[in-house]
């Protein structure tokens, strides 16, 4: 099985602006660029977990799902193939680019590229946040979570649970949108999905800091530097995360969180919530008028446009 959201990649014409944004606001460490000039950011001992590649438009390039061991990756790929998924083995060039021991990938039914790997390269004790973030919560909970925009909620639910094996956490059915949440480790969700008919993409990526003050300082830095806060500080109903949502140089949003709930599969009981928030998370005028993250018509991905 897969055990974590290991890394995420985007493409954007504004990719170079992520050098300053990633360091000064997020507090991630800038590392050497990819072969295409991609801006790469580091959050822990893993050499990098977020890459923003050059591109002609904003889009999710790939979500990278990690298996704990070679054996688990091999059996997971076999499981996907048995379910009819066309999984492609990554070559040495892709392995070197992603800095993993082995990699395979496929395009899901909605046009999103899903990468599968194990053995991500790491350099212990060398993470240094340029703005003094003490630590990001990663380890056995992976990078954080990613929220896909899919054209059909039920079809996506079937694929991500029955084919990819994500475990259902819960659902938020609010008057404006229904989200479903899935876990692959203790983190309440590594994946969430929300349906927008005819569209596909990525709503946001969540990064979690280990110290609440590092979240508070991020809010101060956004205000000081004129970076738009799209949702104010608030607490989510399901994962209990305290977080705010920040606009990035691209159309993807970052949820910057603290104190997320950890799921124990032995005792977990799925609930349904009618609101995403206990309090806060008020949307700014820009958040109300902008598209929900990076979204493109589903047909534009299926024809490879
Ligand atoms: Fe989130």
Short mmCIF file of C-alpha atoms and ligand atoms in Angstrom, two decimals:
data_model
loop_
_atom_site.label_atom_id
_atom_site.label_comp_id
_atom_site.label_asym_id
_atom_site.label_seq_id
_atom_site.Cartn_x
_atom_site.Cartn_y
_atom_site.Cartn_z
CA UNK A 1 0.00 0.00 0.00
CA UNK A 2 0.96 3.65 -0.09
CA UNK A 3 1.78 5.18 3.27
CA UNK A 4 2.19 8.89 2.72
CA UNK A 5 1.80 11.92 0.53
CA UNK A 6 5.51 12.07 -0.19
CA UNK A 7 5.75 15.09 -2.49
CA UNK A 8 3.76 17.33 -4.83
CA UNK A 9 4.68 19.12 -8.06
CA UNK A 10 3.04 22.05 -9.84
CA UNK A 11 3.73 23.94 -13.03
CA UNK A 12 3.39 27.71 -13.18
CA UNK A 13 4.60 30.69 -15.24
CA UNK A 14 5.34 32.35 -11.86
CA UNK A 15 7.47 29.48 -10.60
CA UNK A 16 10.47 31.67 -9.75
CA UNK A 17 8.37 33.76 -7.35
CA UNK A 18 8.10 30.64 -5.20
CA UNK A 19 11.77 31.10 -4.20
CA UNK A 20 10.90 34.12 -2.04
CA UNK A 21 7.38 32.97 -1.14
CA UNK A 22 8.52 29.51 -0.11
CA UNK A 23 11.29 30.81 2.12
CA UNK A 24 9.95 34.10 3.50
CA UNK A 25 6.29 33.19 4.06
CA UNK A 26 6.12 29.38 4.23
CA UNK A 27 9.48 29.00 5.94
CA UNK A 28 10.62 26.11 3.77
CA UNK A 29 14.25 25.67 2.73
CA UNK A 30 15.20 26.40 -0.87
CA UNK A 31 17.38 23.66 -2.36
CA UNK A 32 19.06 23.19 -5.75
CA UNK A 33 16.67 23.55 -8.69
CA UNK A 34 15.45 20.68 -10.87
CA UNK A 35 16.91 20.03 -14.33
CA UNK A 36 14.17 22.21 -15.87
CA UNK A 37 14.83 25.00 -13.36
CA UNK A 38 12.02 23.90 -11.01
CA UNK A 39 12.00 25.65 -7.65
CA UNK A 40 12.35 22.98 -4.98
CA UNK A 41 11.43 23.35 -1.34
CA UNK A 42 12.35 21.26 1.65
CA UNK A 43 10.39 20.80 4.88
CA UNK A 44 12.31 18.14 6.80
CA UNK A 45 15.18 15.71 6.29
CA UNK A 46 13.79 14.65 2.89
CA UNK A 47 15.80 16.46 0.22
CA UNK A 48 12.70 18.16 -1.21
CA UNK A 49 8.95 17.63 -1.12
CA UNK A 50 7.51 20.50 -3.16
CA UNK A 51 8.55 21.42 -6.69
CA UNK A 52 7.20 24.26 -8.83
CA UNK A 53 8.17 23.68 -12.45
CA UNK A 54 8.13 26.25 -15.24
CA UNK A 55 4.93 26.04 -17.29
CA UNK A 56 2.69 28.05 -19.55
CA UNK A 57 -0.24 27.83 -17.13
CA UNK A 58 -0.84 26.93 -13.51
CA UNK A 59 -1.51 23.22 -13.09
CA UNK A 60 -0.95 20.28 -10.79
CA UNK A 61 1.95 18.39 -12.40
CA UNK A 62 1.81 15.33 -10.13
CA UNK A 63 1.00 14.07 -6.67
CA UNK A 64 3.69 11.77 -5.28
CA UNK A 65 2.51 8.91 -3.06
CA UNK A 66 5.12 7.03 -1.06
CA UNK A 67 5.31 3.38 -0.06
CA UNK A 68 7.41 2.43 2.95
CA UNK A 69 9.45 -0.26 1.20
CA UNK A 70 10.31 -1.69 -2.20
CA UNK A 71 8.11 -4.74 -1.52
CA UNK A 72 5.11 -2.56 -0.74
CA UNK A 73 5.57 -0.52 -3.91
CA UNK A 74 5.88 -3.64 -6.07
CA UNK A 75 2.72 -5.20 -4.61
CA UNK A 76 0.85 -1.89 -4.87
CA UNK A 77 1.72 -1.53 -8.56
CA UNK A 78 0.60 -5.14 -9.11
CA UNK A 79 -2.70 -4.36 -7.37
CA UNK A 80 -3.30 -1.32 -9.61
CA UNK A 81 -2.47 -3.28 -12.76
CA UNK A 82 -4.85 -6.05 -11.71
CA UNK A 83 -7.54 -3.36 -11.47
CA UNK A 84 -6.80 -2.32 -15.06
CA UNK A 85 -4.68 0.77 -14.37
CA UNK A 86 -1.95 1.43 -16.96
CA UNK A 87 1.02 1.92 -14.62
CA UNK A 88 4.30 2.98 -16.23
CA UNK A 89 7.68 2.23 -14.64
CA UNK A 90 9.80 5.36 -14.21
CA UNK A 91 13.27 5.33 -15.80
CA UNK A 92 16.58 6.34 -14.23
CA UNK A 93 16.10 9.94 -15.37
CA UNK A 94 12.78 10.26 -13.51
CA UNK A 95 14.22 8.49 -10.46
CA UNK A 96 17.09 10.97 -10.36
CA UNK A 97 14.80 13.96 -10.86
CA UNK A 98 12.42 12.95 -8.05
CA UNK A 99 15.30 11.63 -5.91
CA UNK A 100 13.70 8.28 -5.12
CA UNK A 101 14.90 4.68 -5.14
CA UNK A 102 12.13 3.53 -7.51
CA UNK A 103 9.14 5.16 -9.17
CA UNK A 104 6.09 4.34 -11.27
CA UNK A 105 3.22 6.54 -12.39
CA UNK A 106 -0.18 6.63 -14.06
CA UNK A 107 -2.81 9.11 -15.11
CA UNK A 108 -6.00 8.68 -13.12
CA UNK A 109 -9.48 8.62 -14.73
CA UNK A 110 -9.79 12.38 -14.23
CA UNK A 111 -6.49 13.29 -15.91
CA UNK A 112 -4.34 13.77 -12.78
CA UNK A 113 -0.84 12.28 -12.76
CA UNK A 114 -0.29 10.07 -9.72
CA UNK A 115 3.29 9.05 -8.94
CA UNK A 116 4.23 6.10 -6.73
CA UNK A 117 7.65 5.70 -5.18
CA UNK A 118 9.68 4.53 -2.24
CA UNK A 119 13.07 5.52 -0.83
CA UNK A 120 12.94 9.30 -1.15
CA UNK A 121 16.43 10.68 -0.63
CA UNK A 122 17.03 12.32 2.72
CA UNK A 123 19.86 14.05 4.58
CA UNK A 124 19.25 13.85 8.34
CA UNK A 125 19.67 16.83 10.70
CA UNK A 126 20.24 19.34 7.91
CA UNK A 127 16.83 21.06 7.60
CA UNK A 128 17.18 24.77 8.28
CA UNK A 129 14.14 27.00 7.94
CA UNK A 130 15.23 30.40 6.63
CA UNK A 131 12.67 32.15 8.82
CA UNK A 132 13.09 29.97 11.87
CA UNK A 133 10.12 27.60 11.63
CA UNK A 134 11.03 25.05 14.28
CA UNK A 135 9.63 22.03 12.42
CA UNK A 136 6.96 20.93 9.97
CA UNK A 137 4.85 17.94 10.99
CA UNK A 138 5.92 15.26 8.50
CA UNK A 139 7.62 11.97 9.45
CA UNK A 140 5.15 9.07 9.32
CA UNK A 141 2.37 11.53 8.40
CA UNK A 142 4.02 12.57 5.15
CA UNK A 143 4.16 16.06 3.65
CA UNK A 144 0.61 17.12 4.51
CA UNK A 145 -2.55 16.83 2.47
CA UNK A 146 -3.69 17.60 -1.03
CA UNK A 147 -7.24 18.37 -2.21
CA UNK A 148 -8.20 17.35 -5.73
CA UNK A 149 -11.02 18.94 -7.68
CA UNK A 150 -12.78 16.14 -9.57
CA UNK A 151 -15.72 16.20 -11.96
CA UNK A 152 -17.78 13.55 -10.13
CA UNK A 153 -17.59 12.85 -6.38
CA UNK A 154 -18.90 9.29 -6.39
CA UNK A 155 -16.78 8.15 -9.35
CA UNK A 156 -13.69 9.65 -7.72
CA UNK A 157 -14.58 8.08 -4.36
CA UNK A 158 -14.81 4.64 -6.00
CA UNK A 159 -11.44 5.05 -7.71
CA UNK A 160 -9.47 6.47 -4.79
CA UNK A 161 -10.84 3.93 -2.27
CA UNK A 162 -11.32 0.72 -4.25
CA UNK A 163 -8.45 1.07 -6.74
CA UNK A 164 -5.90 3.23 -4.90
CA UNK A 165 -6.87 1.94 -1.44
CA UNK A 166 -7.32 5.21 0.45
CA UNK A 167 -9.23 4.78 3.73
CA UNK A 168 -12.33 6.86 4.21
CA UNK A 169 -12.10 9.38 7.05
CA UNK A 170 -15.32 11.39 6.80
CA UNK A 171 -17.39 13.82 4.77
CA UNK A 172 -18.25 17.49 5.03
CA UNK A 173 -21.53 18.17 3.26
CA UNK A 174 -22.01 21.93 3.43
CA UNK A 175 -24.64 23.92 1.52
CA UNK A 176 -22.01 25.02 -1.04
CA UNK A 177 -19.89 21.89 -1.54
CA UNK A 178 -19.34 18.31 -0.43
CA UNK A 179 -15.82 17.20 0.46
CA UNK A 180 -14.66 13.65 1.22
CA UNK A 181 -11.52 12.89 3.19
CA UNK A 182 -9.16 9.91 3.11
CA UNK A 183 -6.16 8.75 5.11
CA UNK A 184 -3.17 6.50 4.42
CA UNK A 185 -1.43 7.00 7.79
CA UNK A 186 -2.22 8.70 11.10
CA UNK A 187 -2.87 12.05 9.48
CA UNK A 188 -6.65 12.54 9.38
CA UNK A 189 -6.45 13.04 5.63
CA UNK A 190 -3.66 12.96 3.10
CA UNK A 191 -6.24 13.33 0.33
CA UNK A 192 -9.55 15.15 0.09
CA UNK A 193 -11.77 15.54 -2.95
CA UNK A 194 -14.43 18.04 -3.95
CA UNK A 195 -16.53 17.89 -7.09
CA UNK A 196 -16.84 20.69 -9.63
CA UNK A 197 -18.75 19.35 -12.66
CA UNK A 198 -16.62 19.26 -15.82
CA UNK A 199 -13.48 20.44 -14.01
CA UNK A 200 -10.35 18.84 -12.60
CA UNK A 201 -7.44 20.19 -10.60
CA UNK A 202 -6.16 20.94 -7.15
CA UNK A 203 -7.80 23.16 -4.55
CA UNK A 204 -4.99 23.38 -2.00
CA UNK A 205 -2.04 21.74 -0.32
CA UNK A 206 -1.85 21.73 3.49
CA UNK A 207 1.44 22.12 5.33
CA UNK A 208 1.47 21.71 9.12
CA UNK A 209 3.87 23.34 11.55
CA UNK A 210 4.71 21.79 14.93
CA UNK A 211 4.53 25.04 16.88
CA UNK A 212 1.45 27.28 16.95
CA UNK A 213 3.64 30.39 17.14
CA UNK A 214 5.11 29.53 13.73
CA UNK A 215 1.57 29.69 12.32
CA UNK A 216 0.96 33.03 14.04
CA UNK A 217 4.22 34.40 12.67
CA UNK A 218 3.16 33.33 9.16
CA UNK A 219 0.01 35.45 9.52
CA UNK A 220 2.13 38.43 10.62
CA UNK A 221 4.44 37.94 7.61
CA UNK A 222 1.50 37.81 5.19
CA UNK A 223 0.16 41.10 6.58
CA UNK A 224 3.59 42.74 6.55
CA UNK A 225 4.41 41.64 2.99
CA UNK A 226 0.98 42.19 1.44
CA UNK A 227 0.39 38.49 0.77
CA UNK A 228 -3.33 37.74 0.48
CA UNK A 229 -4.94 35.64 3.19
CA UNK A 230 -7.80 33.83 1.46
CA UNK A 231 -9.33 32.32 4.61
CA UNK A 232 -8.79 33.72 8.06
CA UNK A 233 -7.55 31.66 11.00
CA UNK A 234 -10.08 29.01 11.96
CA UNK A 235 -10.56 25.45 13.13
CA UNK A 236 -11.86 22.66 10.89
CA UNK A 237 -14.66 20.43 12.14
CA UNK A 238 -13.23 17.10 11.06
CA UNK A 239 -9.43 17.11 11.48
CA UNK A 240 -9.59 19.86 14.16
CA UNK A 241 -6.78 21.67 12.30
CA UNK A 242 -6.16 25.28 13.25
CA UNK A 243 -5.22 26.93 9.98
CA UNK A 244 -5.43 29.82 7.56
CA UNK A 245 -5.27 29.78 3.77
CA UNK A 246 -2.73 31.86 1.91
CA UNK A 247 -2.59 32.87 -1.76
CA UNK A 248 0.59 31.74 -3.53
CA UNK A 249 2.32 33.19 -6.62
CA UNK A 250 0.25 30.64 -8.58
CA UNK A 251 -3.47 29.88 -8.33
CA UNK A 252 -2.94 27.02 -5.91
CA UNK A 253 -3.72 27.84 -2.27
CA UNK A 254 -1.66 26.74 0.72
CA UNK A 255 -3.45 25.83 3.93
CA UNK A 256 -1.00 26.58 6.72
CA UNK A 257 -1.97 24.50 9.71
CA UNK A 258 -1.21 23.47 13.27
CA UNK A 259 -2.54 20.77 15.60
CA UNK A 260 -4.20 18.35 13.18
CA UNK A 261 -6.00 15.33 14.57
CA UNK A 262 -4.34 11.89 14.32
CA UNK A 263 -6.52 8.94 13.31
CA UNK A 264 -6.28 5.53 14.98
CA UNK A 265 -7.73 2.97 12.56
CA UNK A 266 -8.59 0.59 15.42
CA UNK A 267 -11.07 3.04 16.91
CA UNK A 268 -11.90 5.39 14.05
CA UNK A 269 -15.59 6.17 13.51
CA UNK A 270 -16.44 8.20 10.40
CA UNK A 271 -18.74 11.16 10.94
CA UNK A 272 -20.53 13.55 8.62
CA UNK A 273 -20.32 17.29 9.17
CA UNK A 274 -22.52 20.05 7.81
CA UNK A 275 -19.83 22.72 7.95
CA UNK A 276 -16.06 22.70 7.38
CA UNK A 277 -15.41 25.04 10.28
CA UNK A 278 -16.00 25.18 14.02
CA UNK A 279 -15.10 28.89 13.86
CA UNK A 280 -13.19 31.24 11.56
CA UNK A 281 -11.94 30.47 8.02
CA UNK A 282 -13.84 33.51 6.73
CA UNK A 283 -13.27 33.90 3.01
CA UNK A 284 -11.74 37.12 1.66
CA UNK A 285 -13.34 38.95 -1.30
CA UNK A 286 -10.61 37.48 -3.54
CA UNK A 287 -11.32 33.96 -2.27
CA UNK A 288 -15.02 34.40 -3.05
CA UNK A 289 -14.42 35.66 -6.61
CA UNK A 290 -11.44 33.44 -7.62
CA UNK A 291 -11.64 29.87 -8.95
CA UNK A 292 -11.23 27.15 -6.28
CA UNK A 293 -7.48 26.65 -6.75
CA UNK A 294 -6.06 25.31 -10.01
CA UNK A 295 -8.90 23.99 -12.14
CA UNK A 296 -9.12 23.25 -15.85
CA UNK A 297 -11.82 21.61 -17.98
CA UNK A 298 -11.44 17.84 -17.61
CA UNK A 299 -11.32 17.37 -21.40
CA UNK A 300 -8.23 19.59 -21.68
CA UNK A 301 -6.22 17.08 -19.59
CA UNK A 302 -7.60 14.00 -21.34
CA UNK A 303 -6.38 15.21 -24.75
CA UNK A 304 -3.04 16.20 -23.25
CA UNK A 305 -3.52 19.91 -23.91
FE1 LIG B 1 -7.19 21.30 3.96
#
